[in-house]
Amino acid sequence: MNRKKVFVLLVGLFVVVAMALGGCAKSASTPQPTAAQQQSAPTAVPTQAAGEAPTEAPTQEAAPQKNVTLTVWSWRTEDEKAYNEIFAVYEKEHPGVKVEFVPFVA
């Protein structure tokens, strides 16, 4: 083989290896906030006009609990018993949540 063919072959091999390694490299992620950025931002305090009586700050009331039904569909009808056992444990740990299993034949 002459030198030119060996050079072209090595350059081509280098390009292929570089592309493969570049494809496997860790992707850039979004920067994580610093400790200072994680602190909550100060909240604005409403101002009053002169002579007005102070008012109470609004309070947030917890939203009433609602019952929720989650529906899980699966074509693995033979696993219905196992799914229902898993859902029973989930429902016990999450009051107000009902999981409904719907098997179907694909």
PDB file of N, CA and C in Angstrom:
ATOM      1  N   MET A   1       0.841  -1.180   0.000  1.00  0.00           N
ATOM      2  CA  MET A   1       0.000   0.000   0.000  1.00  0.00           C
ATOM      3  C   MET A   1       0.881   1.237   0.000  1.00  0.00           C
ATOM      4  N   ASN A   2       0.494   2.204  -0.775  1.00  0.00           N
ATOM      5  CA  ASN A   2       1.325   3.397  -0.777  1.00  0.00           C
ATOM      6  C   ASN A   2       0.950   4.296   0.393  1.00  0.00           C
ATOM      7  N   ARG A   3       1.778   5.257   0.682  1.00  0.00           N
ATOM      8  CA  ARG A   3       1.623   6.136   1.846  1.00  0.00           C
ATOM      9  C   ARG A   3       0.344   6.963   1.793  1.00  0.00           C
ATOM     10  N   LYS A   4      -0.047   7.390   0.620  1.00  0.00           N
ATOM     11  CA  LYS A   4      -1.240   8.222   0.506  1.00  0.00           C
ATOM     12  C   LYS A   4      -2.487   7.437   0.917  1.00  0.00           C
ATOM     13  N   LYS A   5      -2.599   6.176   0.488  1.00  0.00           N
ATOM     14  CA  LYS A   5      -3.747   5.367   0.854  1.00  0.00           C
ATOM     15  C   LYS A   5      -3.778   5.094   2.355  1.00  0.00           C
ATOM     16  N   VAL A   6      -2.608   4.834   2.957  1.00  0.00           N
ATOM     17  CA  VAL A   6      -2.535   4.593   4.400  1.00  0.00           C
ATOM     18  C   VAL A   6      -2.952   5.859   5.151  1.00  0.00           C
ATOM     19  N   PHE A   7      -2.505   7.011   4.701  1.00  0.00           N
ATOM     20  CA  PHE A   7      -2.846   8.280   5.346  1.00  0.00           C
ATOM     21  C   PHE A   7      -4.356   8.518   5.283  1.00  0.00           C
ATOM     22  N   VAL A   8      -4.954   8.332   4.117  1.00  0.00           N
ATOM     23  CA  VAL A   8      -6.390   8.544   3.949  1.00  0.00           C
ATOM     24  C   VAL A   8      -7.169   7.548   4.811  1.00  0.00           C
ATOM     25  N   LEU A   9      -6.722   6.313   4.876  1.00  0.00           N
ATOM     26  CA  LEU A   9      -7.374   5.303   5.686  1.00  0.00           C
ATOM     27  C   LEU A   9      -7.299   5.658   7.173  1.00  0.00           C
ATOM     28  N   LEU A  10      -6.155   6.110   7.638  1.00  0.00           N
ATOM     29  CA  LEU A  10      -6.001   6.491   9.042  1.00  0.00           C
ATOM     30  C   LEU A  10      -6.837   7.728   9.384  1.00  0.00           C
ATOM     31  N   VAL A  11      -6.882   8.706   8.494  1.00  0.00           N
ATOM     32  CA  VAL A  11      -7.695   9.894   8.735  1.00  0.00           C
ATOM     33  C   VAL A  11      -9.178   9.503   8.781  1.00  0.00           C
ATOM     34  N   GLY A  12      -9.593   8.651   7.861  1.00  0.00           N
ATOM     35  CA  GLY A  12     -10.981   8.190   7.859  1.00  0.00           C
ATOM     36  C   GLY A  12     -11.313   7.418   9.133  1.00  0.00           C
ATOM     37  N   LEU A  13     -10.410   6.574   9.594  1.00  0.00           N
ATOM     38  CA  LEU A  13     -10.611   5.827  10.830  1.00  0.00           C
ATOM     39  C   LEU A  13     -10.692   6.778  12.019  1.00  0.00           C
ATOM     40  N   PHE A  14      -9.836   7.791  12.028  1.00  0.00           N
ATOM     41  CA  PHE A  14      -9.854   8.786  13.110  1.00  0.00           C
ATOM     42  C   PHE A  14     -11.198   9.516  13.148  1.00  0.00           C
ATOM     43  N   VAL A  15     -11.732   9.891  11.990  1.00  0.00           N
ATOM     44  CA  VAL A  15     -13.010  10.599  11.924  1.00  0.00           C
ATOM     45  C   VAL A  15     -14.139   9.704  12.439  1.00  0.00           C
ATOM     46  N   VAL A  16     -14.130   8.438  12.048  1.00  0.00           N
ATOM     47  CA  VAL A  16     -15.174   7.517  12.494  1.00  0.00           C
ATOM     48  C   VAL A  16     -15.108   7.334  14.008  1.00  0.00           C
ATOM     49  N   VAL A  17     -13.909   7.149  14.558  1.00  0.00           N
ATOM     50  CA  VAL A  17     -13.754   6.976  16.009  1.00  0.00           C
ATOM     51  C   VAL A  17     -14.165   8.254  16.739  1.00  0.00           C
ATOM     52  N   ALA A  18     -13.797   9.418  16.222  1.00  0.00           N
ATOM     53  CA  ALA A  18     -14.162  10.682  16.861  1.00  0.00           C
ATOM     54  C   ALA A  18     -15.673  10.864  16.870  1.00  0.00           C
ATOM     55  N   MET A  19     -16.335  10.512  15.783  1.00  0.00           N
ATOM     56  CA  MET A  19     -17.794  10.640  15.732  1.00  0.00           C
ATOM     57  C   MET A  19     -18.457   9.657  16.702  1.00  0.00           C
ATOM     58  N   ALA A  20     -17.930   8.447  16.798  1.00  0.00           N
ATOM     59  CA  ALA A  20     -18.508   7.465  17.713  1.00  0.00           C
ATOM     60  C   ALA A  20     -18.351   7.913  19.157  1.00  0.00           C
ATOM     61  N   LEU A  21     -17.176   8.416  19.496  1.00  0.00           N
ATOM     62  CA  LEU A  21     -16.957   8.888  20.864  1.00  0.00           C
ATOM     63  C   LEU A  21     -17.784  10.132  21.154  1.00  0.00           C
ATOM     64  N   GLY A  22     -17.946  10.994  20.184  1.00  0.00           N
ATOM     65  CA  GLY A  22     -18.768  12.185  20.371  1.00  0.00           C
ATOM     66  C   GLY A  22     -20.226  11.827  20.585  1.00  0.00           C
ATOM     67  N   GLY A  23     -20.706  10.799  19.927  1.00  0.00           N
ATOM     68  CA  GLY A  23     -22.085  10.358  20.097  1.00  0.00           C
ATOM     69  C   GLY A  23     -22.324   9.720  21.452  1.00  0.00           C
ATOM     70  N   CYS A  24     -21.281   9.164  22.044  1.00  0.00           N
ATOM     71  CA  CYS A  24     -21.414   8.501  23.343  1.00  0.00           C
ATOM     72  C   CYS A  24     -21.103   9.443  24.503  1.00  0.00           C
ATOM     73  N   ALA A  25     -20.701  10.654  24.218  1.00  0.00           N
ATOM     74  CA  ALA A  25     -20.322  11.594  25.268  1.00  0.00           C
ATOM     75  C   ALA A  25     -21.540  12.030  26.058  1.00  0.00           C
ATOM     76  N   LYS A  26     -21.316  12.427  27.291  1.00  0.00           N
ATOM     77  CA  LYS A  26     -22.381  12.907  28.152  1.00  0.00           C
ATOM     78  C   LYS A  26     -22.910  14.214  27.577  1.00  0.00           C
ATOM     79  N   SER A  27     -24.229  14.325  27.517  1.00  0.00           N
ATOM     80  CA  SER A  27     -24.827  15.536  26.966  1.00  0.00           C
ATOM     81  C   SER A  27     -24.754  16.669  27.977  1.00  0.00           C
ATOM     82  N   ALA A  28     -24.784  17.875  27.485  1.00  0.00           N
ATOM     83  CA  ALA A  28     -24.748  19.040  28.360  1.00  0.00           C
ATOM     84  C   ALA A  28     -26.064  19.113  29.124  1.00  0.00           C
ATOM     85  N   SER A  29     -25.977  19.403  30.396  1.00  0.00           N
ATOM     86  CA  SER A  29     -27.185  19.510  31.198  1.00  0.00           C
ATOM     87  C   SER A  29     -27.366  20.954  31.635  1.00  0.00           C
ATOM     88  N   THR A  30     -28.538  21.230  32.116  1.00  0.00           N
ATOM     89  CA  THR A  30     -28.793  22.584  32.591  1.00  0.00           C
ATOM     90  C   THR A  30     -28.030  22.794  33.890  1.00  0.00           C
ATOM     91  N   PRO A  31     -27.498  23.981  34.094  1.00  0.00           N
ATOM     92  CA  PRO A  31     -26.729  24.222  35.311  1.00  0.00           C
ATOM     93  C   PRO A  31     -27.614  24.144  36.545  1.00  0.00           C
ATOM     94  N   GLN A  32     -27.054  23.598  37.615  1.00  0.00           N
ATOM     95  CA  GLN A  32     -27.776  23.494  38.874  1.00  0.00           C
ATOM     96  C   GLN A  32     -27.718  24.825  39.602  1.00  0.00           C
ATOM     97  N   PRO A  33     -28.804  25.227  40.255  1.00  0.00           N
ATOM     98  CA  PRO A  33     -28.792  26.499  40.973  1.00  0.00           C
ATOM     99  C   PRO A  33     -27.851  26.436  42.171  1.00  0.00           C
ATOM    100  N   THR A  34     -27.240  27.567  42.463  1.00  0.00           N
ATOM    101  CA  THR A  34     -26.360  27.646  43.620  1.00  0.00           C
ATOM    102  C   THR A  34     -27.202  27.750  44.879  1.00  0.00           C
ATOM    103  N   ALA A  35     -26.553  27.632  46.032  1.00  0.00           N
ATOM    104  CA  ALA A  35     -27.271  27.706  47.305  1.00  0.00           C
ATOM    105  C   ALA A  35     -27.982  29.046  47.439  1.00  0.00           C
ATOM    106  N   ALA A  36     -27.344  30.128  46.974  1.00  0.00           N
ATOM    107  CA  ALA A  36     -27.959  31.446  47.068  1.00  0.00           C
ATOM    108  C   ALA A  36     -29.206  31.528  46.185  1.00  0.00           C
ATOM    109  N   GLN A  37     -29.164  30.873  45.030  1.00  0.00           N
ATOM    110  CA  GLN A  37     -30.299  30.906  44.133  1.00  0.00           C
ATOM    111  C   GLN A  37     -31.441  30.035  44.641  1.00  0.00           C
ATOM    112  N   GLN A  38     -31.122  29.023  45.450  1.00  0.00           N
ATOM    113  CA  GLN A  38     -32.151  28.126  45.948  1.00  0.00           C
ATOM    114  C   GLN A  38     -32.988  28.753  47.050  1.00  0.00           C
ATOM    115  N   GLN A  39     -32.457  29.780  47.693  1.00  0.00           N
ATOM    116  CA  GLN A  39     -33.235  30.430  48.738  1.00  0.00           C
ATOM    117  C   GLN A  39     -34.441  31.096  48.093  1.00  0.00           C
ATOM    118  N   SER A  40     -35.535  31.085  48.795  1.00  0.00           N
ATOM    119  CA  SER A  40     -36.741  31.652  48.208  1.00  0.00           C
ATOM    120  C   SER A  40     -36.603  33.160  48.061  1.00  0.00           C
ATOM    121  N   ALA A  41     -37.198  33.662  47.022  1.00  0.00           N
ATOM    122  CA  ALA A  41     -37.169  35.099  46.757  1.00  0.00           C
ATOM    123  C   ALA A  41     -38.026  35.812  47.792  1.00  0.00           C
ATOM    124  N   PRO A  42     -37.649  37.010  48.178  1.00  0.00           N
ATOM    125  CA  PRO A  42     -38.465  37.733  49.144  1.00  0.00           C
ATOM    126  C   PRO A  42     -39.835  38.043  48.548  1.00  0.00           C
ATOM    127  N   THR A  43     -40.828  38.004  49.391  1.00  0.00           N
ATOM    128  CA  THR A  43     -42.183  38.293  48.920  1.00  0.00           C
ATOM    129  C   THR A  43     -42.494  39.763  49.132  1.00  0.00           C
ATOM    130  N   ALA A  44     -43.316  40.293  48.266  1.00  0.00           N
ATOM    131  CA  ALA A  44     -43.676  41.700  48.359  1.00  0.00           C
ATOM    132  C   ALA A  44     -44.680  41.895  49.488  1.00  0.00           C
ATOM    133  N   VAL A  45     -44.519  42.964  50.219  1.00  0.00           N
ATOM    134  CA  VAL A  45     -45.437  43.299  51.299  1.00  0.00           C
ATOM    135  C   VAL A  45     -46.335  44.408  50.793  1.00  0.00           C
ATOM    136  N   PRO A  46     -47.654  44.205  50.877  1.00  0.00           N
ATOM    137  CA  PRO A  46     -48.546  45.254  50.370  1.00  0.00           C
ATOM    138  C   PRO A  46     -48.388  46.527  51.190  1.00  0.00           C
ATOM    139  N   THR A  47     -48.440  47.643  50.505  1.00  0.00           N
ATOM    140  CA  THR A  47     -48.319  48.928  51.191  1.00  0.00           C
ATOM    141  C   THR A  47     -49.705  49.489  51.446  1.00  0.00           C
ATOM    142  N   GLN A  48     -49.782  50.372  52.422  1.00  0.00           N
ATOM    143  CA  GLN A  48     -51.062  50.968  52.775  1.00  0.00           C
ATOM    144  C   GLN A  48     -51.005  52.467  52.524  1.00  0.00           C
ATOM    145  N   ALA A  49     -52.143  52.999  52.173  1.00  0.00           N
ATOM    146  CA  ALA A  49     -52.237  54.444  52.029  1.00  0.00           C
ATOM    147  C   ALA A  49     -52.309  55.061  53.421  1.00  0.00           C
ATOM    148  N   ALA A  50     -51.918  56.319  53.529  1.00  0.00           N
ATOM    149  CA  ALA A  50     -51.934  56.995  54.824  1.00  0.00           C
ATOM    150  C   ALA A  50     -53.349  57.025  55.384  1.00  0.00           C
ATOM    151  N   GLY A  51     -53.481  56.677  56.639  1.00  0.00           N
ATOM    152  CA  GLY A  51     -54.767  56.741  57.307  1.00  0.00           C
ATOM    153  C   GLY A  51     -55.592  55.475  57.191  1.00  0.00           C
ATOM    154  N   GLU A  52     -55.151  54.492  56.410  1.00  0.00           N
ATOM    155  CA  GLU A  52     -55.906  53.252  56.293  1.00  0.00           C
ATOM    156  C   GLU A  52     -55.562  52.317  57.441  1.00  0.00           C
ATOM    157  N   ALA A  53     -56.543  51.579  57.859  1.00  0.00           N
ATOM    158  CA  ALA A  53     -56.303  50.591  58.911  1.00  0.00           C
ATOM    159  C   ALA A  53     -55.584  49.391  58.304  1.00  0.00           C
ATOM    160  N   PRO A  54     -54.668  48.800  59.060  1.00  0.00           N
ATOM    161  CA  PRO A  54     -53.962  47.626  58.528  1.00  0.00           C
ATOM    162  C   PRO A  54     -54.942  46.465  58.317  1.00  0.00           C
ATOM    163  N   THR A  55     -54.679  45.695  57.280  1.00  0.00           N
ATOM    164  CA  THR A  55     -55.519  44.532  56.995  1.00  0.00           C
ATOM    165  C   THR A  55     -54.710  43.270  57.245  1.00  0.00           C
ATOM    166  N   GLU A  56     -55.419  42.189  57.497  1.00  0.00           N
ATOM    167  CA  GLU A  56     -54.735  40.919  57.710  1.00  0.00           C
ATOM    168  C   GLU A  56     -54.218  40.392  56.391  1.00  0.00           C
ATOM    169  N   ALA A  57     -53.106  39.669  56.483  1.00  0.00           N
ATOM    170  CA  ALA A  57     -52.550  39.040  55.293  1.00  0.00           C
ATOM    171  C   ALA A  57     -53.467  37.901  54.869  1.00  0.00           C
ATOM    172  N   PRO A  58     -53.667  37.724  53.574  1.00  0.00           N
ATOM    173  CA  PRO A  58     -54.524  36.631  53.129  1.00  0.00           C
ATOM    174  C   PRO A  58     -53.904  35.288  53.513  1.00  0.00           C
ATOM    175  N   THR A  59     -54.741  34.351  53.866  1.00  0.00           N
ATOM    176  CA  THR A  59     -54.253  33.020  54.221  1.00  0.00           C
ATOM    177  C   THR A  59     -54.664  32.045  53.142  1.00  0.00           C
ATOM    178  N   GLN A  60     -53.832  31.048  52.972  1.00  0.00           N
ATOM    179  CA  GLN A  60     -54.162  30.012  52.006  1.00  0.00           C
ATOM    180  C   GLN A  60     -54.806  28.860  52.759  1.00  0.00           C
ATOM    181  N   GLU A  61     -55.937  28.440  52.275  1.00  0.00           N
ATOM    182  CA  GLU A  61     -56.594  27.284  52.855  1.00  0.00           C
ATOM    183  C   GLU A  61     -56.261  26.072  52.006  1.00  0.00           C
ATOM    184  N   ALA A  62     -56.095  24.949  52.675  1.00  0.00           N
ATOM    185  CA  ALA A  62     -55.805  23.726  51.942  1.00  0.00           C
ATOM    186  C   ALA A  62     -57.014  23.346  51.104  1.00  0.00           C
ATOM    187  N   ALA A  63     -56.737  22.922  49.892  1.00  0.00           N
ATOM    188  CA  ALA A  63     -57.818  22.495  49.003  1.00  0.00           C
ATOM    189  C   ALA A  63     -58.433  21.221  49.575  1.00  0.00           C
ATOM    190  N   PRO A  64     -59.742  21.094  49.465  1.00  0.00           N
ATOM    191  CA  PRO A  64     -60.377  19.884  49.984  1.00  0.00           C
ATOM    192  C   PRO A  64     -59.862  18.646  49.248  1.00  0.00           C
ATOM    193  N   GLN A  65     -59.712  17.572  49.995  1.00  0.00           N
ATOM    194  CA  GLN A  65     -59.252  16.318  49.396  1.00  0.00           C
ATOM    195  C   GLN A  65     -60.327  15.764  48.477  1.00  0.00           C
ATOM    196  N   LYS A  66     -59.913  15.326  47.321  1.00  0.00           N
ATOM    197  CA  LYS A  66     -60.834  14.717  46.372  1.00  0.00           C
ATOM    198  C   LYS A  66     -60.409  13.269  46.153  1.00  0.00           C
ATOM    199  N   ASN A  67     -61.370  12.427  45.901  1.00  0.00           N
ATOM    200  CA  ASN A  67     -61.050  11.061  45.530  1.00  0.00           C
ATOM    201  C   ASN A  67     -60.639  11.054  44.069  1.00  0.00           C
ATOM    202  N   VAL A  68     -59.586  10.299  43.777  1.00  0.00           N
ATOM    203  CA  VAL A  68     -59.040  10.224  42.431  1.00  0.00           C
ATOM    204  C   VAL A  68     -59.033   8.772  42.001  1.00  0.00           C
ATOM    205  N   THR A  69     -59.408   8.517  40.762  1.00  0.00           N
ATOM    206  CA  THR A  69     -59.333   7.171  40.209  1.00  0.00           C
ATOM    207  C   THR A  69     -58.321   7.173  39.073  1.00  0.00           C
ATOM    208  N   LEU A  70     -57.327   6.313  39.190  1.00  0.00           N
ATOM    209  CA  LEU A  70     -56.331   6.120  38.142  1.00  0.00           C
ATOM    210  C   LEU A  70     -56.696   4.854  37.387  1.00  0.00           C
ATOM    211  N   THR A  71     -56.687   4.914  36.082  1.00  0.00           N
ATOM    212  CA  THR A  71     -57.018   3.754  35.270  1.00  0.00           C
ATOM    213  C   THR A  71     -55.764   3.263  34.570  1.00  0.00           C
ATOM    214  N   VAL A  72     -55.462   1.973  34.757  1.00  0.00           N
ATOM    215  CA  VAL A  72     -54.283   1.366  34.143  1.00  0.00           C
ATOM    216  C   VAL A  72     -54.764   0.320  33.154  1.00  0.00           C
ATOM    217  N   TRP A  73     -54.343   0.459  31.903  1.00  0.00           N
ATOM    218  CA  TRP A  73     -54.694  -0.484  30.852  1.00  0.00           C
ATOM    219  C   TRP A  73     -53.488  -1.374  30.575  1.00  0.00           C
ATOM    220  N   SER A  74     -53.745  -2.661  30.299  1.00  0.00           N
ATOM    221  CA  SER A  74     -52.648  -3.561  29.953  1.00  0.00           C
ATOM    222  C   SER A  74     -53.149  -4.687  29.073  1.00  0.00           C
ATOM    223  N   TRP A  75     -52.315  -5.154  28.178  1.00  0.00           N
ATOM    224  CA  TRP A  75     -52.662  -6.293  27.344  1.00  0.00           C
ATOM    225  C   TRP A  75     -52.228  -7.596  28.008  1.00  0.00           C
ATOM    226  N   ARG A  76     -51.565  -7.486  29.163  1.00  0.00           N
ATOM    227  CA  ARG A  76     -51.124  -8.683  29.887  1.00  0.00           C
ATOM    228  C   ARG A  76     -52.229  -9.129  30.847  1.00  0.00           C
ATOM    229  N   THR A  77     -53.256  -9.683  30.284  1.00  0.00           N
ATOM    230  CA  THR A  77     -54.420 -10.083  31.082  1.00  0.00           C
ATOM    231  C   THR A  77     -54.074 -11.164  32.093  1.00  0.00           C
ATOM    232  N   GLU A  78     -53.037 -11.943  31.817  1.00  0.00           N
ATOM    233  CA  GLU A  78     -52.648 -13.005  32.744  1.00  0.00           C
ATOM    234  C   GLU A  78     -52.037 -12.450  34.039  1.00  0.00           C
ATOM    235  N   ASP A  79     -51.668 -11.170  34.048  1.00  0.00           N
ATOM    236  CA  ASP A  79     -51.068 -10.556  35.234  1.00  0.00           C
ATOM    237  C   ASP A  79     -52.060  -9.733  36.055  1.00  0.00           C
ATOM    238  N   GLU A  80     -53.342  -9.863  35.779  1.00  0.00           N
ATOM    239  CA  GLU A  80     -54.335  -9.026  36.453  1.00  0.00           C
ATOM    240  C   GLU A  80     -54.271  -9.181  37.970  1.00  0.00           C
ATOM    241  N   LYS A  81     -54.115 -10.406  38.459  1.00  0.00           N
ATOM    242  CA  LYS A  81     -54.069 -10.638  39.902  1.00  0.00           C
ATOM    243  C   LYS A  81     -52.866  -9.910  40.528  1.00  0.00           C
ATOM    244  N   ALA A  82     -51.704 -10.003  39.892  1.00  0.00           N
ATOM    245  CA  ALA A  82     -50.497  -9.340  40.412  1.00  0.00           C
ATOM    246  C   ALA A  82     -50.665  -7.821  40.401  1.00  0.00           C
ATOM    247  N   TYR A  83     -51.235  -7.298  39.323  1.00  0.00           N
ATOM    248  CA  TYR A  83     -51.472  -5.851  39.260  1.00  0.00           C
ATOM    249  C   TYR A  83     -52.392  -5.397  40.390  1.00  0.00           C
ATOM    250  N   ASN A  84     -53.462  -6.136  40.614  1.00  0.00           N
ATOM    251  CA  ASN A  84     -54.408  -5.749  41.655  1.00  0.00           C
ATOM    252  C   ASN A  84     -53.781  -5.788  43.044  1.00  0.00           C
ATOM    253  N   GLU A  85     -52.852  -6.724  43.272  1.00  0.00           N
ATOM    254  CA  GLU A  85     -52.143  -6.768  44.555  1.00  0.00           C
ATOM    255  C   GLU A  85     -51.264  -5.518  44.723  1.00  0.00           C
ATOM    256  N   ILE A  86     -50.595  -5.141  43.654  1.00  0.00           N
ATOM    257  CA  ILE A  86     -49.740  -3.939  43.697  1.00  0.00           C
ATOM    258  C   ILE A  86     -50.606  -2.702  43.927  1.00  0.00           C
ATOM    259  N   PHE A  87     -51.726  -2.634  43.230  1.00  0.00           N
ATOM    260  CA  PHE A  87     -52.597  -1.470  43.366  1.00  0.00           C
ATOM    261  C   PHE A  87     -53.197  -1.386  44.765  1.00  0.00           C
ATOM    262  N   ALA A  88     -53.469  -2.528  45.391  1.00  0.00           N
ATOM    263  CA  ALA A  88     -54.012  -2.520  46.751  1.00  0.00           C
ATOM    264  C   ALA A  88     -53.015  -1.898  47.723  1.00  0.00           C
ATOM    265  N   VAL A  89     -51.749  -2.218  47.561  1.00  0.00           N
ATOM    266  CA  VAL A  89     -50.709  -1.631  48.419  1.00  0.00           C
ATOM    267  C   VAL A  89     -50.628  -0.124  48.176  1.00  0.00           C
ATOM    268  N   TYR A  90     -50.675   0.274  46.917  1.00  0.00           N
ATOM    269  CA  TYR A  90     -50.609   1.696  46.571  1.00  0.00           C
ATOM    270  C   TYR A  90     -51.793   2.454  47.167  1.00  0.00           C
ATOM    271  N   GLU A  91     -52.983   1.885  47.008  1.00  0.00           N
ATOM    272  CA  GLU A  91     -54.187   2.539  47.525  1.00  0.00           C
ATOM    273  C   GLU A  91     -54.140   2.665  49.042  1.00  0.00           C
ATOM    274  N   LYS A  92     -53.559   1.678  49.714  1.00  0.00           N
ATOM    275  CA  LYS A  92     -53.445   1.724  51.176  1.00  0.00           C
ATOM    276  C   LYS A  92     -52.521   2.859  51.612  1.00  0.00           C
ATOM    277  N   GLU A  93     -51.442   3.078  50.850  1.00  0.00           N
ATOM    278  CA  GLU A  93     -50.468   4.131  51.181  1.00  0.00           C
ATOM    279  C   GLU A  93     -50.914   5.509  50.713  1.00  0.00           C
ATOM    280  N   HIS A  94     -51.893   5.566  49.816  1.00  0.00           N
ATOM    281  CA  HIS A  94     -52.358   6.838  49.267  1.00  0.00           C
ATOM    282  C   HIS A  94     -53.881   6.924  49.401  1.00  0.00           C
ATOM    283  N   PRO A  95     -54.353   7.358  50.569  1.00  0.00           N
ATOM    284  CA  PRO A  95     -55.799   7.451  50.766  1.00  0.00           C
ATOM    285  C   PRO A  95     -56.429   8.397  49.749  1.00  0.00           C
ATOM    286  N   GLY A  96     -57.615   8.054  49.306  1.00  0.00           N
ATOM    287  CA  GLY A  96     -58.308   8.892  48.338  1.00  0.00           C
ATOM    288  C   GLY A  96     -57.967   8.562  46.905  1.00  0.00           C
ATOM    289  N   VAL A  97     -57.057   7.572  46.702  1.00  0.00           N
ATOM    290  CA  VAL A  97     -56.675   7.185  45.350  1.00  0.00           C
ATOM    291  C   VAL A  97     -57.147   5.760  45.105  1.00  0.00           C
ATOM    292  N   LYS A  98     -57.870   5.573  44.020  1.00  0.00           N
ATOM    293  CA  LYS A  98     -58.347   4.255  43.610  1.00  0.00           C
ATOM    294  C   LYS A  98     -57.709   3.946  42.271  1.00  0.00           C
ATOM    295  N   VAL A  99     -57.104   2.739  42.146  1.00  0.00           N
ATOM    296  CA  VAL A  99     -56.486   2.342  40.890  1.00  0.00           C
ATOM    297  C   VAL A  99     -57.359   1.260  40.273  1.00  0.00           C
ATOM    298  N   GLU A 100     -57.776   1.500  39.049  1.00  0.00           N
ATOM    299  CA  GLU A 100     -58.637   0.569  38.339  1.00  0.00           C
ATOM    300  C   GLU A 100     -57.824  -0.088  37.219  1.00  0.00           C
ATOM    301  N   PHE A 101     -57.809  -1.411  37.197  1.00  0.00           N
ATOM    302  CA  PHE A 101     -57.087  -2.157  36.168  1.00  0.00           C
ATOM    303  C   PHE A 101     -58.058  -2.570  35.068  1.00  0.00           C
ATOM    304  N   VAL A 102     -57.716  -2.251  33.825  1.00  0.00           N
ATOM    305  CA  VAL A 102     -58.568  -2.599  32.686  1.00  0.00           C
ATOM    306  C   VAL A 102     -57.743  -3.464  31.732  1.00  0.00           C
ATOM    307  N   PRO A 103     -57.975  -4.785  31.755  1.00  0.00           N
ATOM    308  CA  PRO A 103     -57.250  -5.643  30.815  1.00  0.00           C
ATOM    309  C   PRO A 103     -57.911  -5.590  29.436  1.00  0.00           C
ATOM    310  N   PHE A 104     -57.103  -5.701  28.395  1.00  0.00           N
ATOM    311  CA  PHE A 104     -57.673  -5.786  27.050  1.00  0.00           C
ATOM    312  C   PHE A 104     -56.803  -6.687  26.201  1.00  0.00           C
ATOM    313  N   VAL A 105     -57.390  -7.296  25.225  1.00  0.00           N
ATOM    314  CA  VAL A 105     -56.684  -8.205  24.345  1.00  0.00           C
ATOM    315  C   VAL A 105     -56.213  -7.411  23.141  1.00  0.00           C
ATOM    316  N   ALA A 106     -54.910  -7.481  22.888  1.00  0.00           N
ATOM    317  CA  ALA A 106     -54.335  -6.723  21.772  1.00  0.00           C
ATOM    318  C   ALA A 106     -54.447  -7.500  20.481  1.00  0.00           C
TER     319      ALA A 106
END
